[in-house]
Coordinates of C-alpha atoms and ligand atoms in Angstrom, one line a residue:
M1 CA 140.7 63.5 282.2
I2 CA 144.3 62.9 282.5
H3 CA 145.1 62.9 278.8
S4 CA 142.9 66.0 278.6
S5 CA 144.9 67.8 281.1
V6 CA 148.2 66.9 279.3
S7 CA 147.3 68.3 276.1
Y8 CA 145.7 71.4 277.6
L9 CA 149.1 71.8 279.5
F10 CA 151.0 71.1 276.2
I11 CA 149.0 74.0 274.6
S12 CA 149.6 76.5 277.3
L13 CA 153.3 75.7 277.3
C14 CA 153.6 76.4 273.6
I15 CA 151.5 79.5 273.8
G16 CA 153.3 80.9 276.4
L17 CA 156.7 79.8 275.8
T18 CA 159.2 79.9 272.9
F19 CA 159.2 77.5 269.9
F20 CA 162.3 76.1 271.0
I21 CA 160.4 74.7 273.9
C22 CA 157.9 73.1 272.0
S23 CA 160.4 71.7 269.6
K24 CA 161.7 69.9 272.6
V25 CA 158.3 68.8 273.5
M26 CA 158.0 67.5 270.0
D27 CA 160.8 65.2 270.7
M28 CA 159.1 63.3 273.2
L29 CA 156.4 62.4 271.0
G30 CA 156.0 59.7 268.3
P31 CA 155.0 59.8 264.5
S32 CA 153.2 62.6 262.7
L33 CA 149.8 61.7 260.9
W34 CA 151.7 62.0 257.6
D35 CA 154.2 59.3 258.7
V36 CA 151.4 57.0 260.2
W37 CA 149.3 57.7 256.4
N38 CA 152.7 57.0 254.7
S39 CA 153.3 53.8 256.4
S40 CA 149.8 52.5 256.2
G41 CA 149.7 52.3 252.2
Q42 CA 148.9 56.5 252.1
A43 CA 145.1 55.8 252.9
M44 CA 143.3 55.9 256.1
S45 CA 139.8 54.1 257.2
S46 CA 136.8 56.3 257.4
E47 CA 137.1 55.6 261.2
M48 CA 140.5 56.7 261.8
V49 CA 140.0 59.8 259.9
A50 CA 136.9 60.5 261.9
C51 CA 138.6 59.9 265.1
I52 CA 141.4 62.3 264.0
A53 CA 138.4 64.8 263.1
V54 CA 136.8 64.9 266.4
E55 CA 140.0 64.9 268.5
S56 CA 141.7 67.6 266.4
L57 CA 138.5 69.6 266.9
S58 CA 138.8 69.5 270.4
I59 CA 142.2 70.3 270.3
L60 CA 141.5 73.6 267.9
E61 CA 138.7 74.2 270.2
K62 CA 141.1 74.9 273.3
M63 CA 143.4 76.5 271.4
H64 CA 140.7 79.0 269.9
S65 CA 139.3 79.3 273.3
R66 CA 142.9 80.9 274.6
G67 CA 142.3 83.5 271.6
Y68 CA 144.7 81.5 269.1
V69 CA 144.6 80.6 265.6
H70 CA 147.3 77.8 264.8
G71 CA 147.6 79.2 261.1
D72 CA 149.5 75.9 259.9
V73 CA 147.0 72.8 260.4
K74 CA 148.3 69.8 258.4
P75 CA 149.0 66.3 258.8
E76 CA 152.7 66.8 259.5
N77 CA 151.7 68.8 262.5
F78 CA 149.5 66.3 264.2
L79 CA 151.7 64.2 266.2
L80 CA 150.8 61.0 268.1
G81 CA 152.4 60.2 271.6
Q82 CA 155.4 58.0 271.9
P83 CA 154.6 54.4 270.8
S84 CA 154.1 51.8 273.5
T85 CA 153.2 54.5 276.1
P86 CA 149.6 55.2 277.4
Q87 CA 150.0 58.1 275.0
E88 CA 150.3 56.2 271.7
K89 CA 146.7 56.8 270.6
K90 CA 146.9 60.3 271.9
L91 CA 146.9 63.2 269.3
F92 CA 148.6 66.5 270.0
L93 CA 149.0 69.4 267.6
V94 CA 152.4 71.0 267.3
D95 CA 154.4 73.9 265.8
L96 CA 152.7 77.3 266.9
G97 CA 155.4 79.2 264.5
L98 CA 152.6 80.8 262.8
A99 CA 149.8 81.2 265.3
T100 CA 148.1 84.2 265.6
K101 CA 145.7 85.8 267.8
W102 CA 142.1 86.1 266.7
R103 CA 140.9 87.8 269.9
D104 CA 142.3 91.0 271.2
S105 CA 143.6 90.1 274.8
A106 CA 143.2 93.6 276.0
N107 CA 139.4 93.9 275.2
G108 CA 138.5 90.8 274.0
Q109 CA 137.0 91.8 270.6
H110 CA 137.5 89.6 267.6
V111 CA 140.7 91.1 265.6
E112 CA 139.6 93.3 262.6
Y113 CA 139.2 92.2 259.1
D114 CA 141.6 93.2 256.7
Q115 CA 143.2 91.7 253.2
R116 CA 146.7 92.2 252.2
P117 CA 146.9 89.9 249.2
D118 CA 150.6 89.1 249.0
M119 CA 151.1 87.9 252.8
F120 CA 150.5 84.3 252.5
R121 CA 151.6 82.4 255.4
G122 CA 151.0 78.5 255.8
T123 CA 151.5 75.6 253.7
V124 CA 150.1 75.8 250.1
R125 CA 148.5 72.3 250.0
Y126 CA 146.3 72.9 253.2
A127 CA 146.2 76.5 253.4
S128 CA 142.5 77.9 253.5
V129 CA 141.9 80.0 250.4
H130 CA 141.5 83.2 252.7
A131 CA 144.9 82.5 253.8
H132 CA 145.8 82.7 249.9
L133 CA 144.5 85.8 249.4
G134 CA 146.1 87.5 252.6
R135 CA 143.1 88.0 254.8
T136 CA 143.7 88.2 258.3
A137 CA 143.7 84.7 259.8
S138 CA 140.5 83.7 262.0
R139 CA 139.2 80.2 263.5
R140 CA 137.3 79.4 260.1
D141 CA 140.6 79.0 258.4
D142 CA 142.2 76.3 260.8
L143 CA 138.9 74.5 260.1
E144 CA 139.1 74.7 256.5
S145 CA 142.8 73.5 256.7
L146 CA 141.8 70.5 258.8
A147 CA 139.0 69.7 256.3
Y148 CA 142.0 69.5 253.6
T149 CA 143.8 67.6 256.3
L150 CA 141.0 64.9 256.7
I151 CA 140.4 64.7 253.1
F152 CA 144.1 64.2 252.1
L153 CA 144.4 61.6 254.7
H154 CA 141.6 59.6 253.6
R155 CA 141.7 59.9 249.7
G156 CA 145.4 59.9 249.8
R157 CA 146.0 62.8 247.6
L158 CA 144.1 66.7 246.9
P159 CA 143.4 67.6 243.5
W160 CA 146.1 70.7 243.7
Q161 CA 148.8 68.9 244.5
G162 CA 151.7 68.9 241.6
Y163 CA 151.8 72.7 240.7
Q164 CA 154.9 74.2 240.4
G165 CA 156.5 77.6 239.9
D166 CA 155.8 81.4 240.9
N167 CA 152.6 81.2 240.7
K168 CA 152.0 78.1 242.5
S169 CA 149.8 79.6 245.4
F170 CA 147.7 81.5 242.5
L171 CA 146.7 78.3 240.9
V172 CA 146.3 76.0 243.7
C173 CA 144.1 78.7 245.2
K174 CA 142.2 78.9 242.0
K175 CA 141.9 75.0 242.0
K176 CA 140.6 75.1 245.4
M177 CA 137.9 77.6 244.6
A178 CA 136.9 75.5 241.5
T179 CA 136.5 72.3 243.3
S180 CA 133.3 71.7 244.9
P181 CA 132.8 69.9 248.0
E182 CA 130.8 67.1 246.0
M183 CA 134.2 67.0 243.6
L184 CA 136.5 66.9 246.3
C185 CA 134.6 64.3 248.6
C186 CA 133.2 62.1 246.1
F187 CA 135.1 59.0 247.7
C188 CA 134.9 60.2 251.1
P189 CA 131.8 59.6 253.9
T190 CA 129.2 62.0 253.9
P191 CA 130.3 63.8 257.0
L192 CA 133.7 65.1 255.6
K193 CA 131.7 66.8 252.7
Q194 CA 129.2 68.2 255.1
F195 CA 132.1 69.7 257.6
L196 CA 133.7 71.0 254.4
E197 CA 130.5 72.7 253.2
I198 CA 130.1 74.2 256.6
V199 CA 133.7 75.5 257.3
V200 CA 134.2 77.0 253.7
N201 CA 131.0 79.0 254.2
M202 CA 131.6 80.4 257.5
K203 CA 132.1 84.3 258.0
F204 CA 135.3 85.7 259.2
D205 CA 134.5 86.3 262.9
E206 CA 132.1 83.4 263.4
E207 CA 132.0 81.4 266.3
P208 CA 132.6 77.4 265.1
N209 CA 130.4 75.3 266.8
Y210 CA 132.9 72.6 267.5
S211 CA 130.2 70.2 269.3
K212 CA 128.1 70.3 266.3
L213 CA 130.9 69.9 264.0
I214 CA 132.3 66.9 266.5
S215 CA 128.7 65.1 266.0
L216 CA 128.8 65.1 262.3
F217 CA 131.5 62.1 262.6
E218 CA 129.7 60.3 265.7
G219 CA 128.2 57.9 263.2
L220 CA 131.6 56.8 261.9
I221 CA 132.9 56.1 265.0
G222 CA 132.7 52.9 267.0
P223 CA 130.8 52.8 270.2
N224 CA 133.9 51.7 272.5
P225 CA 136.1 54.4 273.3
A226 CA 138.9 51.9 274.3
I227 CA 139.4 50.5 270.9
R228 CA 139.3 53.2 268.9
P229 CA 142.3 53.7 266.5
I230 CA 142.9 57.5 268.1
N231 CA 142.1 58.6 271.8
T232 CA 138.8 60.6 271.7
D233 CA 138.7 62.0 275.3
G234 CA 138.8 65.9 274.4
A235 CA 136.2 65.4 272.2
Q236 CA 134.1 63.4 274.4
K237 CA 134.3 66.1 277.1
I238 CA 133.0 68.7 274.7
I239 CA 130.1 66.5 273.8
Y240 CA 129.6 66.2 277.4
Q241 CA 130.3 70.2 278.3
V242 CA 127.4 70.6 275.8
G243 CA 125.5 68.1 277.6
Q244 CA 124.0 66.4 274.6
K245 CA 124.9 63.4 272.8
R246 CA 123.1 63.1 269.5
G247 CA 123.2 61.3 266.4
R248 CA 123.7 62.5 262.9
L249 CA 122.8 65.8 262.2
N250 CA 121.1 67.3 259.5
V251 CA 123.1 70.2 258.3
E252 CA 121.0 71.8 256.1
E253 CA 118.5 72.6 259.4
E254 CA 119.8 75.9 260.9
E255 CA 119.0 76.8 264.3
D256 CA 116.7 80.0 263.4
G257 CA 115.0 77.9 260.4
Q258 CA 116.8 80.2 257.8
P259 CA 118.8 78.4 255.1
K260 CA 122.4 79.7 255.9
K261 CA 123.6 81.9 253.2
K262 CA 126.3 80.5 251.1
V263 CA 129.3 82.2 250.8
R264 CA 131.8 80.2 248.8
L265 CA 129.3 77.7 246.8
G266 CA 127.9 79.0 243.7
I267 CA 128.5 78.8 239.8
P268 CA 131.5 80.5 238.5
A269 CA 130.1 83.4 236.2
T270 CA 131.2 86.2 234.0
Q271 CA 129.2 89.1 234.7
W272 CA 129.0 93.0 234.7
I273 CA 129.9 94.5 238.0
S274 CA 128.5 98.0 238.5
V275 CA 128.5 100.3 241.3
Y276 CA 126.3 103.3 241.8
N277 CA 126.8 106.3 244.1
A278 CA 124.2 108.9 245.4
R279 CA 124.7 112.1 244.0
L280 CA 122.8 115.1 243.2
P281 CA 120.5 115.1 240.0
M282 CA 122.7 115.1 237.1
K283 CA 122.7 114.1 233.4
Q284 CA 124.3 110.8 232.8
R285 CA 124.4 108.6 229.9
Y286 CA 125.5 105.0 229.1
H287 CA 126.5 103.2 225.8
Y288 CA 127.4 99.7 225.7
N289 CA 128.4 97.2 222.7
V290 CA 130.4 100.2 221.3
A291 CA 132.6 98.6 218.3
D292 CA 136.0 100.9 218.0
G293 CA 134.5 102.5 214.8
R294 CA 131.4 104.0 216.6
L295 CA 133.1 105.2 219.6
A296 CA 133.7 108.9 218.1
Q297 CA 130.5 109.6 217.5
H298 CA 128.9 108.9 221.1
V299 CA 132.0 110.8 222.6
D300 CA 131.3 113.9 220.2
R301 CA 127.6 113.9 220.8
G302 CA 128.1 113.4 224.6
N303 CA 130.6 116.6 224.4
A304 CA 128.2 118.7 222.3
D305 CA 125.7 118.0 225.3
G306 CA 128.2 118.9 227.9
L307 CA 129.0 115.3 228.9
L308 CA 132.4 114.0 229.6
I309 CA 133.7 110.4 230.1
S310 CA 133.5 109.3 233.7
C311 CA 134.2 105.7 233.2
V312 CA 135.0 103.1 230.4
A313 CA 134.9 99.3 230.6
S314 CA 134.8 96.5 227.9
C315 CA 133.5 93.1 227.3
S316 CA 134.0 90.9 224.2
N317 CA 136.1 93.6 222.8
L318 CA 133.2 96.1 222.7
W319 CA 133.3 99.0 224.7
A320 CA 130.9 100.4 227.5
L321 CA 131.3 104.3 228.0
I322 CA 129.5 106.2 231.1
M323 CA 129.3 110.2 230.2
D324 CA 128.3 112.4 233.1
A325 CA 127.6 116.2 233.8
G326 CA 129.4 116.1 237.0
T327 CA 132.7 115.0 236.7
G328 CA 134.4 118.2 237.4
F329 CA 136.7 117.8 234.5
T330 CA 137.4 121.0 232.2
H331 CA 138.9 119.2 229.2
Q332 CA 139.1 115.5 228.1
V333 CA 141.3 113.8 225.4
Y334 CA 141.0 109.7 224.7
E335 CA 142.8 107.2 222.9
L336 CA 142.1 103.8 221.3
S337 CA 145.1 101.8 221.0
P338 CA 146.4 98.3 220.0
F339 CA 148.5 98.2 223.1
F340 CA 147.6 97.9 227.0
L341 CA 148.8 100.7 227.6
H342 CA 150.1 103.2 225.4
K343 CA 153.4 104.7 227.3
E344 CA 154.3 107.3 224.4
W345 CA 150.6 109.0 224.4
I346 CA 150.1 108.9 227.8
M347 CA 153.2 110.4 228.6
E348 CA 152.7 113.2 225.8
Q349 CA 149.4 113.9 227.5
W350 CA 151.2 114.0 231.1
E351 CA 153.3 116.8 229.7
R352 CA 150.0 118.7 228.6
N353 CA 149.1 118.3 232.2
F354 CA 146.4 115.9 231.5
Y355 CA 145.8 112.8 234.0
I356 CA 144.4 109.6 233.3
S357 CA 140.7 109.4 234.5
S358 CA 139.6 106.1 233.5
I359 CA 141.3 103.0 231.3
A360 CA 139.5 100.1 229.9
G361 CA 141.4 96.9 228.3
A362 CA 139.8 94.6 225.7
N363 CA 140.3 90.7 225.5
N364 CA 142.7 91.0 222.5
G365 CA 145.0 93.2 224.0
S366 CA 143.6 96.9 222.7
S367 CA 142.9 99.8 225.3
L368 CA 140.9 102.9 225.7
V369 CA 142.4 105.3 227.7
V370 CA 140.6 108.4 228.9
M371 CA 142.7 111.5 230.1
S372 CA 141.1 114.8 231.6
K373 CA 142.3 118.2 232.9
G374 CA 140.8 119.6 236.1
T375 CA 141.4 116.4 238.1
Q376 CA 142.6 117.3 241.6
Y377 CA 145.5 114.7 241.1
T378 CA 149.2 116.2 241.1
Q379 CA 151.4 113.2 239.8
Q380 CA 150.6 109.9 238.4
S381 CA 152.0 106.5 237.9
Y382 CA 150.8 103.4 236.3
K383 CA 151.7 99.5 236.1
V384 CA 150.7 96.8 233.7
S385 CA 151.4 93.3 234.9
D386 CA 150.5 89.3 234.6
S387 CA 149.3 89.1 238.2
F388 CA 147.4 91.5 240.7
P389 CA 150.1 94.0 241.4
F390 CA 149.7 94.4 245.1
K391 CA 153.1 94.8 246.0
W392 CA 153.4 97.7 243.9
I393 CA 150.3 99.4 244.9
N394 CA 151.6 98.8 248.7
K395 CA 154.9 100.5 247.8
K396 CA 152.8 103.4 246.2
W397 CA 150.6 103.9 249.2
R398 CA 153.5 104.3 251.0
E399 CA 154.7 107.0 248.9
G400 CA 151.5 108.9 249.1
F401 CA 149.4 107.6 245.8
H402 CA 146.0 106.1 245.5
V403 CA 144.4 103.7 243.1
T404 CA 142.5 106.0 240.8
S405 CA 141.9 103.4 237.8
M406 CA 142.1 100.0 237.0
A407 CA 141.3 97.8 234.2
T408 CA 142.1 94.2 232.9
A409 CA 142.7 93.2 229.1
G410 CA 142.6 89.3 229.1
S411 CA 144.5 88.4 232.0
R412 CA 146.8 91.4 232.5
W413 CA 145.8 94.0 235.0
G414 CA 146.5 97.6 234.6
V415 CA 146.5 99.9 237.6
V416 CA 146.6 103.8 237.6
M417 CA 147.6 105.4 240.9
S418 CA 147.6 109.3 241.6
R419 CA 149.0 111.7 244.3
N420 CA 146.4 113.9 245.7
A421 CA 143.3 111.7 244.9
G422 CA 141.3 112.8 247.8
F423 CA 141.3 109.6 250.0
S424 CA 142.4 109.2 253.6
D425 CA 143.1 105.8 253.4
Q426 CA 142.7 102.7 250.6
V427 CA 142.3 98.8 250.7
V428 CA 142.0 95.9 248.2
E429 CA 139.4 93.4 248.1
L430 CA 140.7 90.7 245.8
D431 CA 138.8 87.4 245.1
F432 CA 138.1 84.5 242.6
L433 CA 134.8 85.2 243.3
Y434 CA 132.8 88.6 244.0
P435 CA 134.2 89.1 247.9
S436 CA 130.8 90.2 249.3
E437 CA 131.8 89.4 252.7
G438 CA 134.8 92.0 252.5
I439 CA 132.9 94.4 250.7
H440 CA 130.5 94.7 253.7
R441 CA 132.9 94.9 256.3
R442 CA 134.6 97.7 254.5
W443 CA 131.7 99.5 253.8
D444 CA 130.7 99.1 257.7
S445 CA 134.0 100.8 258.5
G446 CA 133.6 103.8 256.2
Y447 CA 135.2 102.8 253.0
R448 CA 133.5 103.2 249.4
I449 CA 134.3 101.2 246.1
T450 CA 136.1 103.6 243.8
S451 CA 137.4 101.3 241.3
T452 CA 136.8 97.9 239.8
A453 CA 138.4 95.5 237.4
A454 CA 137.9 91.7 236.7
T455 CA 140.0 89.0 234.7
W456 CA 138.4 85.5 234.0
D457 CA 139.9 84.3 237.4
Q458 CA 139.4 87.1 239.5
S459 CA 137.9 90.2 240.6
A460 CA 139.5 93.3 242.2
L461 CA 138.0 96.0 244.1
I462 CA 139.4 99.1 245.5
L463 CA 137.8 101.0 248.4
S464 CA 138.7 104.2 249.8
V465 CA 137.9 106.5 252.5
P466 CA 137.3 110.2 251.0
K467 CA 138.9 113.0 252.9
R468 CA 135.6 115.0 252.3
K469 CA 132.5 112.8 252.9
P470 CA 129.6 113.1 250.6
G471 CA 126.4 114.0 252.4
D472 CA 124.8 111.1 251.1
E473 CA 127.1 108.0 251.7
T474 CA 124.9 105.5 249.8
Q475 CA 126.5 103.0 247.4
E476 CA 124.9 100.0 245.8
T477 CA 126.5 97.2 243.4
L478 CA 124.9 94.9 241.1
R479 CA 126.1 91.9 239.1
T480 CA 124.4 91.2 236.0
S481 CA 124.9 88.9 233.1
Q482 CA 123.7 91.7 230.4
F483 CA 125.0 95.4 230.8
P484 CA 122.6 96.7 233.3
S485 CA 120.8 99.2 231.3
T486 CA 117.2 98.8 232.9
H487 CA 118.7 98.7 236.1
V488 CA 120.8 102.0 235.7
K489 CA 117.3 103.6 234.9
E490 CA 115.8 102.5 238.2
K491 CA 118.7 103.9 240.0
W492 CA 118.8 107.1 238.2
A493 CA 115.1 107.4 239.7
K494 CA 116.7 107.2 243.3
N495 CA 119.7 109.6 242.3
L496 CA 122.1 106.8 242.2
Y497 CA 124.5 107.2 239.4
L498 CA 126.9 104.7 237.8
A499 CA 130.4 105.3 239.5
C500 CA 132.1 102.4 238.0
V501 CA 131.7 99.5 235.9
C502 CA 133.7 96.2 234.9
Y503 CA 133.1 93.0 233.1
G504 CA 134.7 89.7 234.6
R505 CA 134.9 86.9 237.3
T506 CA 132.1 86.6 239.9
V507 CA 129.6 83.8 241.1
S508 CA 126.1 83.6 240.8
Ligands
LIG1 C1 156.7 56.3 253.1 O1 156.6 54.8 253.2 C2 157.5 54.3 252.4 C3 156.9 52.8 252.1 O2 156.4 52.4 253.4 C4 158.9 54.4 252.9 O3 159.7 53.5 251.8 C5 159.1 55.8 252.7 O4 160.4 55.7 253.5 C6 158.1 56.5 253.6 N1 158.9 57.8 253.5 C7 158.9 58.9 254.7 C8 159.4 60.3 254.1 O5 158.9 58.2 255.8
LIG2 C1 150.9 81.5 235.9 O1 150.8 80.2 235.0 C2 150.4 80.3 233.9 C3 150.0 79.1 233.5 O2 148.7 78.6 234.0 C4 151.1 81.0 233.2 O3 150.7 80.9 231.8 C5 151.4 82.4 233.7 O4 152.5 83.2 233.0 C6 152.0 82.3 234.9 N1 152.1 83.8 235.7 C7 153.0 84.4 236.6 C8 152.8 85.5 236.9 O5 154.1 83.3 236.4
LIG3 C1 125.3 74.2 268.2 O1 124.6 73.3 267.6 C2 123.9 72.7 268.2 C3 123.2 71.5 267.5 O2 122.5 72.1 266.3 C4 122.8 73.5 268.9 O3 121.9 72.9 269.8 C5 123.4 74.5 269.2 O4 122.7 75.5 270.1 C6 124.4 75.2 268.9 N1 125.5 76.0 269.8 C7 125.6 77.1 269.4 C8 126.4 78.1 270.3 O5 124.9 78.1 268.2
LIG4 C1 140.3 93.9 219.2 O1 138.8 93.8 218.6 C2 138.0 94.9 218.0 C3 136.7 94.2 217.9 O2 136.4 92.9 217.3 C4 138.9 95.4 216.6 O3 138.1 96.3 216.3 C5 140.3 95.3 217.1 O4 140.9 95.9 215.8 C6 141.0 94.5 217.7 N1 142.4 95.0 218.3 C7 143.2 94.1 218.1 C8 144.5 95.0 218.8 O5 143.4 92.8 217.7

């Protein structure tokens, strides 16, 4: 009881006061878990790790219950009490330099979801995937970092150690996504794997079930609290509060009997992502697997029937082409070029008041650029880069531009931004898999997908709020391994028309 109130006081102090005072408190504490790990042969027993797990869960539960996320959970930030004092087996979580609020103190609501892909804060080795991707921090992120901390302490190493260079965070995040809980925990006790599986699949605003998570580890901990390697009073208190001390749980069983939808798990896949918008009935036509030499005949025939190109994409160096009667454009030109993208040609067309209306890039670096007259754009700018150019997009947003088309060629991104694009706001969803949760949250806030592109590693979706809302805001998406030709016809029957399409990384 006394120990619990000390750590409670400590957390309140650190949250209420400055980091300086916390540093003073740190001076009064003992070694960190990293020090303990290092001085005990760079490995820890299952029981030690289980005790750390349950006690750190109780510490995080306290911190979270005050509305804060720690933001930098790692072995270096857990300290033990001073050696040879009654606190020497007591765990403390320090360094609140990256703490943020997950709950608004004014209205008690969960903070709003957002993603700013260049906003990484934390420690690369232990950061959650969502933190790497710049998503607003929430309780799930501390738990994912705790899972990596525990696995590190037990195994002595994480598979993403040792990356160097400018894109270290990208490569580490990619590795985290590609490492299944089975692979990561193959030498760990089962509860660690169960813990990891639960926390990487949590939703943004999901309330962690701390007592359930604590109970996962109970089977690894000896019955006598007095001789445990770490003091677990805090955890005992949570179990006691819940009023049920239980044995091992079967995590597959959910309270409502429904299997929990897995967010992160799944087999990486390369697929077509297609987006459909509700529209008044109109003529639309699609072509796919189009070789360079056959492009012109499809376009010419479409033009003859009053259709213009609304969207282009590429898969296996073959083009996909969507042509509509409802683009609103008056004239259109296009160019196939061996470059991604062909600057001279684009500048020439800009001179003639054509604006880029869609682009596609092939794996071999060639590109298809479509430029149209009759758009509402007043100025345009584009960028090609080796990584997703969020910084540039963010800068252009501030200058009044919005993303109006996007494509990839191999691992390179090409993004086109236009002034007067008819959007009042725009956001990005970028992930190493199809970002379903983010898309649904954005949809709920009135955003609709307006561009998509994907590499072998990542998919990106641009979502926008139109200045003029369409009468029917219905939007649907599909992911298919083949071009969705039969699906498109089914959508047409419901007055849903292909709005954008791309081929690349998803998860099935
Ligand atoms: C880690 O442990 C080794 C061996 O016990 C020791 O030599 C080394 O100084 C320790 N490293 C740190 C940073 O404490
Ligand atoms: C990232 O790393 C890869 C090596 O895996 C390298 O080919 C690429 O050029 C790097 N990208 C950037 C933007 O540094
Ligand atoms: C937490 O999990 C336990 C065990 O599965 C369950 O009995 C309890 O209702 C859960 N609590 C919440 C708030 O969901
Ligand atoms: C890319 O591949 C297509 C189809 O195989 C081919 O026609 C084209 O010439 C290639 N382009 C480059 C730049 O290699």
